[in-house]
CSV table of C-alpha atoms in Angstrom, one decimal:
chain,number,residue,atom,x,y,z
A,795,GLN,CA,149.1,44.2,94.3
A,796,LEU,CA,148.2,47.9,94.7
A,797,GLN,CA,148.3,50.0,91.5
A,798,LEU,CA,149.0,53.7,91.8
A,799,VAL,CA,148.5,56.3,89.0
A,800,GLU,CA,149.6,59.9,89.4
A,801,SER,CA,148.2,62.9,87.5
A,802,GLY,CA,148.1,66.6,87.7
A,803,GLY,CA,151.7,67.6,86.9
A,804,GLY,CA,152.5,70.3,84.4
A,805,LEU,CA,154.5,73.4,83.6
A,806,VAL,CA,153.8,76.4,85.9
A,807,GLN,CA,155.5,79.7,86.6
A,808,ALA,CA,157.2,80.3,89.9
A,809,GLY,CA,154.6,81.1,92.5
A,810,GLY,CA,152.0,78.9,90.9
A,811,SER,CA,150.1,76.0,92.2
A,812,LEU,CA,149.1,72.5,91.1
A,813,ARG,CA,147.1,69.6,92.6
A,814,LEU,CA,148.8,66.2,92.2
A,815,SER,CA,146.5,63.3,92.4
A,816,CYS,CA,147.2,59.6,93.1
A,817,ALA,CA,144.5,57.0,92.2
A,818,ALA,CA,144.8,53.7,93.9
A,819,SER,CA,143.3,50.3,92.9
A,820,GLY,CA,143.8,46.6,93.5
A,821,ARG,CA,143.9,46.4,97.3
A,822,THR,CA,142.3,48.0,100.4
A,823,PHE,CA,143.6,51.5,100.1
A,824,SER,CA,142.8,52.6,103.7
A,825,VAL,CA,145.4,50.4,105.3
A,826,PHE,CA,148.3,52.0,103.6
A,827,VAL,CA,150.4,55.0,104.5
A,828,MET,CA,150.7,57.2,101.4
A,829,GLY,CA,153.8,59.2,100.5
A,830,TRP,CA,154.9,61.6,97.8
A,831,PHE,CA,158.5,61.6,96.7
A,832,ARG,CA,160.3,63.5,94.0
A,833,GLN,CA,163.3,63.0,91.8
A,834,ALA,CA,165.1,65.8,89.9
A,835,PRO,CA,167.5,65.1,87.1
A,836,GLY,CA,170.8,63.8,88.4
A,837,LYS,CA,169.6,63.6,92.0
A,838,GLU,CA,168.3,60.8,94.2
A,839,ARG,CA,164.7,60.3,94.9
A,840,GLU,CA,163.7,62.3,98.0
A,841,PHE,CA,160.8,62.3,100.5
A,842,VAL,CA,158.3,65.1,100.2
A,843,ALA,CA,155.3,64.3,102.3
A,844,ALA,CA,153.4,61.4,103.9
A,845,ILE,CA,150.0,60.8,105.5
A,846,ASN,CA,149.0,57.9,107.7
A,847,TRP,CA,146.1,55.6,107.0
A,848,ASN,CA,143.4,57.7,108.5
A,849,GLY,CA,144.8,61.1,107.6
A,850,ARG,CA,145.4,62.3,111.1
A,851,ILE,CA,149.2,62.2,110.9
A,852,THR,CA,151.2,64.0,108.3
A,853,SER,CA,154.9,64.8,107.7
A,854,TYR,CA,156.8,67.0,105.3
A,855,THR,CA,160.3,67.6,104.3
A,856,ASP,CA,161.4,71.0,105.6
A,857,SER,CA,161.7,72.6,102.2
A,858,VAL,CA,158.0,72.3,101.5
A,859,LYS,CA,156.5,73.0,104.9
A,860,GLY,CA,153.9,75.7,104.6
A,861,ARG,CA,153.7,75.4,100.8
A,862,PHE,CA,152.6,71.8,100.2
A,863,ALA,CA,149.7,69.9,101.7
A,864,ILE,CA,149.0,66.2,101.6
A,865,SER,CA,145.6,64.7,102.0
A,866,ARG,CA,143.6,61.5,101.2
A,867,ASN,CA,140.1,60.4,100.7
A,868,ASN,CA,139.7,56.7,101.6
A,869,THR,CA,136.2,56.5,100.2
A,870,VAL,CA,137.4,57.1,96.7
A,871,ASN,CA,140.9,55.6,97.0
A,872,MET,CA,142.7,58.9,96.3
A,873,ALA,CA,145.7,60.7,97.7
A,874,TYR,CA,146.5,64.3,96.9
A,875,LEU,CA,149.4,66.7,97.1
A,876,ASP,CA,148.6,70.4,96.8
A,877,VAL,CA,151.7,72.2,95.8
A,878,ASN,CA,151.7,76.0,96.2
A,879,SER,CA,154.2,78.8,95.9
A,880,LEU,CA,156.2,76.7,93.6
A,881,LYS,CA,159.9,77.4,93.1
A,882,PRO,CA,162.2,76.3,90.2
A,883,GLU,CA,163.9,74.0,92.6
A,884,ASP,CA,160.6,72.1,93.0
A,885,THR,CA,161.0,70.9,89.4
A,886,ALA,CA,161.1,67.1,89.5
A,887,VAL,CA,159.1,63.9,88.7
A,888,TYR,CA,156.7,63.4,91.6
A,889,TYR,CA,155.9,59.9,92.6
A,890,CYS,CA,153.1,58.5,94.7
A,891,ALA,CA,153.9,55.6,97.0
A,892,ALA,CA,152.2,53.3,99.4
A,893,GLY,CA,153.4,51.2,102.3
A,894,LEU,CA,152.5,49.7,105.6
A,895,SER,CA,153.4,51.8,108.6
A,896,ALA,CA,151.8,53.0,111.8
A,897,ASP,CA,152.6,56.6,111.1
A,898,ALA,CA,153.5,59.0,108.3
A,899,SER,CA,156.8,57.4,107.5
A,900,ARG,CA,159.6,59.4,105.8
A,901,ASP,CA,161.6,56.3,105.1
A,902,ILE,CA,161.7,55.3,101.5
A,903,ALA,CA,162.1,51.7,102.5
A,904,THR,CA,158.6,51.7,104.0
A,905,TYR,CA,157.1,52.1,100.5
A,906,ARG,CA,156.6,49.0,98.5
A,907,HIS,CA,154.1,50.2,95.9
A,908,TRP,CA,155.0,53.0,93.4
A,909,GLY,CA,153.4,54.9,90.6
A,910,ARG,CA,155.2,55.9,87.4
A,911,GLY,CA,155.3,59.6,88.3
A,912,THR,CA,154.1,62.9,87.1
A,913,GLN,CA,156.4,65.7,85.9
A,914,VAL,CA,156.3,69.1,87.6
A,915,THR,CA,158.3,71.8,85.9
A,916,VAL,CA,158.5,75.3,87.4
A,917,SER,CA,159.8,78.1,85.3
A,918,SER,CA,161.4,81.2,86.8
């Protein structure tokens, strides 16, 4: 079983930045595609970004392109999401997830391992 623990969330003003981190343990991290999803109150969990196993393929939902950047470091079993130019509509719980896929999958069904989430709140 792969364990995932997110950190780095917080309260920021609009236009601010955060680095969300995801620490993995328990299985070989480098085989997994890593994704970030978010869930706002009263809304379904949605895809934000993903990165394939070697970091060469990334994908983003349109609303975060140019503002968010996903990365990973397989030597220390970490994935990251740099969130910049934050907007109030980015407020959500952000979840790190891992799955098995050949590319940077956007499909939530790909992801079988989930962290508990980290809260990001953006004030206007």
